Structure formats: structure tokens, C-alpha cells
PDB file of C-alpha atoms in Angstrom:
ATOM      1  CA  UNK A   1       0.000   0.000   0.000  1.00  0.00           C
ATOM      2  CA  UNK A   2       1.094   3.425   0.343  1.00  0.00           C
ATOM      3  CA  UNK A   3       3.475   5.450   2.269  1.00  0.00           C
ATOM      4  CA  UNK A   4       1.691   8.482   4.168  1.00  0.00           C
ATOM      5  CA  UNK A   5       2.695  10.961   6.945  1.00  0.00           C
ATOM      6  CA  UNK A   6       0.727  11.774   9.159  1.00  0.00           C
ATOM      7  CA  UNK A   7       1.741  15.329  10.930  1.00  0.00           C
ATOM      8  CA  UNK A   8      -0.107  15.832  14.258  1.00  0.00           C
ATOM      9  CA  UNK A   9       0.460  17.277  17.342  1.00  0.00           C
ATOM     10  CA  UNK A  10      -2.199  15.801  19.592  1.00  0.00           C
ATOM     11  CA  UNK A  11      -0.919  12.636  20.817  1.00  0.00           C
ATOM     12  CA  UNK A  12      -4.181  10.646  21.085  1.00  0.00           C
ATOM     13  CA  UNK A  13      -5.240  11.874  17.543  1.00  0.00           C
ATOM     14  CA  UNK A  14      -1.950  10.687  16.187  1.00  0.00           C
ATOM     15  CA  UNK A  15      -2.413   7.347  17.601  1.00  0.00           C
ATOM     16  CA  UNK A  16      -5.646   7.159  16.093  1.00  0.00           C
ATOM     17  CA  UNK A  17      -4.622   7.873  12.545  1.00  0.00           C
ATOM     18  CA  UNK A  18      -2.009   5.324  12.684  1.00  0.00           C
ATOM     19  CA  UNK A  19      -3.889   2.239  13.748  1.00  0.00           C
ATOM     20  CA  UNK A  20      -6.425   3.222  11.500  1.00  0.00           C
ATOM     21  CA  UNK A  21      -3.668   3.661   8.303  1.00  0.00           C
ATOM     22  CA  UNK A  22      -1.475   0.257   9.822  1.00  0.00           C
ATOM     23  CA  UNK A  23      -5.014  -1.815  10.027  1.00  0.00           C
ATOM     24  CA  UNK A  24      -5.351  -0.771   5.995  1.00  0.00           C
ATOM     25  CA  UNK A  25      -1.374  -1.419   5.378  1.00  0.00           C
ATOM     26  CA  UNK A  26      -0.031   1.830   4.858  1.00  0.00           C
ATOM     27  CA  UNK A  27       3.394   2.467   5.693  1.00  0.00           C
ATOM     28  CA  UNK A  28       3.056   5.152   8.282  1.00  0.00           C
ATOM     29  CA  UNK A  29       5.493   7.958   8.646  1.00  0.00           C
ATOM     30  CA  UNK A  30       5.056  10.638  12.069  1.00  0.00           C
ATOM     31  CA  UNK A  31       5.992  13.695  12.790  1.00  0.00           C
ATOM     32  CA  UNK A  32       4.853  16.180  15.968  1.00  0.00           C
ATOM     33  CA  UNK A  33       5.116  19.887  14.302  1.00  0.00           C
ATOM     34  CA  UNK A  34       5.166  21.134  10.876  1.00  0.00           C
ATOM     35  CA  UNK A  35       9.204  21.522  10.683  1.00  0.00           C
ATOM     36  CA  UNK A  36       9.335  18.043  11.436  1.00  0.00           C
ATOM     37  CA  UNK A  37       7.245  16.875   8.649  1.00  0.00           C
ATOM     38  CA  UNK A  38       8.385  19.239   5.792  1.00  0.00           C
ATOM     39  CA  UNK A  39      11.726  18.168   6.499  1.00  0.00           C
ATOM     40  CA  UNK A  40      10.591  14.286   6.453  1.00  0.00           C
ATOM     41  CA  UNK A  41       8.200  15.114   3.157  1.00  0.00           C
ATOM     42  CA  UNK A  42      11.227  16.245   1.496  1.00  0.00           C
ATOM     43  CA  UNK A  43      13.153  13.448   2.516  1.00  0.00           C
ATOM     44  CA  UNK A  44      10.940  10.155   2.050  1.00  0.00           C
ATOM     45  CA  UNK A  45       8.351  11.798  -0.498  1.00  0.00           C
ATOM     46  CA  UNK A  46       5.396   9.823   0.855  1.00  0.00           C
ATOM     47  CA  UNK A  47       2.405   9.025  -1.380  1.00  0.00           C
ATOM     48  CA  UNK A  48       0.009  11.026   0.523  1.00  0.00           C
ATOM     49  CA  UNK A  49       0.095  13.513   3.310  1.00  0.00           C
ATOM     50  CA  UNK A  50      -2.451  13.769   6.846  1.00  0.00           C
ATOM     51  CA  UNK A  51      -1.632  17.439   7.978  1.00  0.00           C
ATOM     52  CA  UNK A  52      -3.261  18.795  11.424  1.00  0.00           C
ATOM     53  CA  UNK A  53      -3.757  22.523  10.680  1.00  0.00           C
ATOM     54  CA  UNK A  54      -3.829  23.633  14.163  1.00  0.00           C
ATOM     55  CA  UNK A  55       0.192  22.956  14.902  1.00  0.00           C
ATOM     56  CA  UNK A  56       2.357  24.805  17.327  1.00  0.00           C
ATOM     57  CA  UNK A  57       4.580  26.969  15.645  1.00  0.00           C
ATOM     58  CA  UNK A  58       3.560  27.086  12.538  1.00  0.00           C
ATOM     59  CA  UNK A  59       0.362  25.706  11.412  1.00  0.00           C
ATOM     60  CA  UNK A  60      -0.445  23.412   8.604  1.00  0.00           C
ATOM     61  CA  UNK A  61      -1.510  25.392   6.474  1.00  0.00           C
ATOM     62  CA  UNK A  62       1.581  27.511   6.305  1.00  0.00           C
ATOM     63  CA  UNK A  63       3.463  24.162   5.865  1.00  0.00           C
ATOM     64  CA  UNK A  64       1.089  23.185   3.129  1.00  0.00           C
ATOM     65  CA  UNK A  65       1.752  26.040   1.044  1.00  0.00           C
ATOM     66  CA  UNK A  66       5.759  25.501   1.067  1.00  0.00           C
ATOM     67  CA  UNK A  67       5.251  22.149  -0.002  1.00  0.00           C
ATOM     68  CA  UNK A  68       2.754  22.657  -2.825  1.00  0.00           C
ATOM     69  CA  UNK A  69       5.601  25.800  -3.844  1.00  0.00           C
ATOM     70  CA  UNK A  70       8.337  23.244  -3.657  1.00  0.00           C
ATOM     71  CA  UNK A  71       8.550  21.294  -6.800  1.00  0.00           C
ATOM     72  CA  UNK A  72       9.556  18.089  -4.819  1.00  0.00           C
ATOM     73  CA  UNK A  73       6.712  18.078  -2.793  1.00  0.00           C
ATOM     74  CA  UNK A  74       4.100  19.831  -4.799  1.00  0.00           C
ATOM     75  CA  UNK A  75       2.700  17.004  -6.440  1.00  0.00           C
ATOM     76  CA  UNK A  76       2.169  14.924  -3.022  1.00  0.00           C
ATOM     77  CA  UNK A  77      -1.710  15.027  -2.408  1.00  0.00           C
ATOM     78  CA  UNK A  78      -2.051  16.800   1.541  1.00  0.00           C
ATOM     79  CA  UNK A  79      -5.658  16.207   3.548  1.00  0.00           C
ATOM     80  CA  UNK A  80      -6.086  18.810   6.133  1.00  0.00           C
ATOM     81  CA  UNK A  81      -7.240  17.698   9.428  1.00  0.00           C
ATOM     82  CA  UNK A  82      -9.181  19.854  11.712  1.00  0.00           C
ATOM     83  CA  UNK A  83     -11.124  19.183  14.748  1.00  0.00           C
ATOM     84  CA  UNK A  84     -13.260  22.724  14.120  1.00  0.00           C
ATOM     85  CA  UNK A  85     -15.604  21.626  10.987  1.00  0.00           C
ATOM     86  CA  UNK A  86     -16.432  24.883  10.289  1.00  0.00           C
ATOM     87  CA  UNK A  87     -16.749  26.558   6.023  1.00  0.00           C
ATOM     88  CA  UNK A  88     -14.092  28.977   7.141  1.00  0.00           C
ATOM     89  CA  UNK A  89     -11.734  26.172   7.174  1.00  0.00           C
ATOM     90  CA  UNK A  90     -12.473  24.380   3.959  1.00  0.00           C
ATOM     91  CA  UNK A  91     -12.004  27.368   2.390  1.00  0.00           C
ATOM     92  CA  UNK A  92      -8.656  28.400   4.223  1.00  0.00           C
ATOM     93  CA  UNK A  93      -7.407  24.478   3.351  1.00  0.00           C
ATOM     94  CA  UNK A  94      -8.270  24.860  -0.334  1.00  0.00           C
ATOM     95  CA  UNK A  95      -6.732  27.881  -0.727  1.00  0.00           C
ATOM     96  CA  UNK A  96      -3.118  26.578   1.076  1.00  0.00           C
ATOM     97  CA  UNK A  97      -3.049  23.903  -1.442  1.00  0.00           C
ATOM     98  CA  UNK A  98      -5.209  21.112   0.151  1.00  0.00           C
ATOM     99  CA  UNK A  99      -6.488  18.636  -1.938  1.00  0.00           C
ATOM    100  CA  UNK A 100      -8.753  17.340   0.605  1.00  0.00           C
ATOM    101  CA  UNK A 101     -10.401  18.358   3.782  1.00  0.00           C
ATOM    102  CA  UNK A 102     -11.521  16.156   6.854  1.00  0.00           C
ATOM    103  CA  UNK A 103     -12.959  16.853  10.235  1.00  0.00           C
ATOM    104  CA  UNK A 104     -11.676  15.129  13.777  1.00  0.00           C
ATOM    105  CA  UNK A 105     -12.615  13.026  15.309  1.00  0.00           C
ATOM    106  CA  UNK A 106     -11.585  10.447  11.884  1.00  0.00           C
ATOM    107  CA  UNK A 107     -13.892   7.694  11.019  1.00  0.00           C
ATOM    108  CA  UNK A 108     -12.603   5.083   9.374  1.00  0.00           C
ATOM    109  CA  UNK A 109     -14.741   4.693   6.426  1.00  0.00           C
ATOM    110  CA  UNK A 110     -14.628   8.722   5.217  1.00  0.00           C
ATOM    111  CA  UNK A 111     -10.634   8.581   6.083  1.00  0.00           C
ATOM    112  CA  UNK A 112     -10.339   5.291   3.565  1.00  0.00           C
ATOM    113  CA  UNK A 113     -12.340   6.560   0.757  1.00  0.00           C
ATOM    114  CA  UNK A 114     -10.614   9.925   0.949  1.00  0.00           C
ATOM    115  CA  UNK A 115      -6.973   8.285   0.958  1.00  0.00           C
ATOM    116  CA  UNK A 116      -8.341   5.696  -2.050  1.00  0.00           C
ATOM    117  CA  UNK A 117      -9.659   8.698  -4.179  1.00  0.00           C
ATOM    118  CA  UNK A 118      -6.401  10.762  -3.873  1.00  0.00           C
ATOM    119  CA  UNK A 119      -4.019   7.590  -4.652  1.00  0.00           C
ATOM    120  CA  UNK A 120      -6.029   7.053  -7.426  1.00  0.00           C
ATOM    121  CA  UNK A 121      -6.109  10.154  -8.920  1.00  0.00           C
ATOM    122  CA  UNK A 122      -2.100  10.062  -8.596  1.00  0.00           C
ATOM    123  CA  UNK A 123      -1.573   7.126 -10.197  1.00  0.00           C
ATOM    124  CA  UNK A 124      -0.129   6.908 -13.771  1.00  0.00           C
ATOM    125  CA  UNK A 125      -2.043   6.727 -16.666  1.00  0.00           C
ATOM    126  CA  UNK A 126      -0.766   3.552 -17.710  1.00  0.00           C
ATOM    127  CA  UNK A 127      -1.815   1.646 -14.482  1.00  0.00           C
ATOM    128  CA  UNK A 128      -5.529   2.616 -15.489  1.00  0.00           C
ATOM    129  CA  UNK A 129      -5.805   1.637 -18.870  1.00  0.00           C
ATOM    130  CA  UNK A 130      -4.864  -2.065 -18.259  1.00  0.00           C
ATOM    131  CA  UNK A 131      -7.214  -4.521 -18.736  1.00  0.00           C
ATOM    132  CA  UNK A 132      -8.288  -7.147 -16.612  1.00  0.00           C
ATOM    133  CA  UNK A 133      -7.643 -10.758 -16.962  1.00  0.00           C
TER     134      UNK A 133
END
């Protein structure tokens, strides 16, 4: 499956998004603050991106901008998190660069077809145009 990070400050929230990626088999990669997890995107270029936009420091959606400026990360697919579902924020995520948009607490079924739609979407061409057996 794929490789995602997950950036998240809020301990219990970050244990929650990984059993729910490991229990699909995703590779999952953590980081605590928005440094943290630019510096690993740029490093490990994971498949997908989880990004909490309330961070310490700065937020995600500051950190989503400079990847989607950064032509080694720009193409990586980010879902903002947020525990505050409120129009304000879908609008704020979409225009950092977001390519999705999720509210806290996760549930497993919206977080899976989310993570399915994006990795499809970023796969090549070629991989969609085979036929079955």
C-alpha cells in the first residue's frame, strides 16, 4: 500500500490515525510539528500527506503552502485535518493547497475513501488503462 505521513500534534489523535492507516497497510510515517514533517516530506516523499492545521509553531496550512511551492513536494496530495468543521476552514485548506479536507474526530470509512480517491487520482495513466484478466 502506500506510504503516508501523518503530521499531528495531539498525541491521542496521532495514535488514532495510525492504527487506522497500519489496520489498511499503509506504511506510516510521524511527525509532531510542521518543521518536522516538511523536512521528512522532502526526505521520504510519501504518497500522501495527513496534515493537522492547528500545529504549534507554525500551522499546517503555512506548511502546506511551502510544499505545494516546492517542486519536490508539490505534487504529493495533503488532507487537512481539523477538529473545528467549520466553512471557514475548507475554504482556508483549499486555498493553502489542500487537496482534501476532513474533520476530527476520523472515522474510518470517510478517512479510507478519501486516501483511495487521492491515490487514485495520482496514479499513472498507464496503471488505469490495463485490462483485466
Amino acid at each position: 500500500m502506500a506510504r503516508i505521513l501523518i503530521i499531528e500534534d495531539n498525541a491521542a489523535n496521532m495514535k488514532l490515525a495510525c492504527l487506522l492507516l497500519r489496520n489498511a497497510d499503509h506504511t506510516v510515517l510521524c511527525a509532531v510539528d510542521a518543521e518536522t514533517g516538511l523536512t521528512l516530506a522532502r526526505a521520504e516523499q510519501p504518497e500522501l500527506i495527513l496534515m493537522d492545521i492547528q500545529l504549534p509553531g507554525m500551522d499546517g496550512l503555512a506548511a502546506t503552502t511551502l510544499l505545494k511551492r516546492d517542486p519536490s513536494t508539490a505534487a504529493i496530495p495533503v488532507i487537512a485535518l481539523t477538529a473545528m468543521a467549520m466553512k471557514e476552514d475548507q475554504e482556508k485548506t483549499k486555498a493553502a493547497g489542500c487537496d482534501a479536507y476532513i474533520a476530527k474526530p476520523l472515522r474510518y470509512s470517510e478517512l479510507y475513501a478519501l486516501i483511495d480517491s487521492l491515490l487514485i487520482q495520482d496514479e499513472p495513466q498507464a496503471a488505469s488503462t490495463s485490462t483485466p484478466f
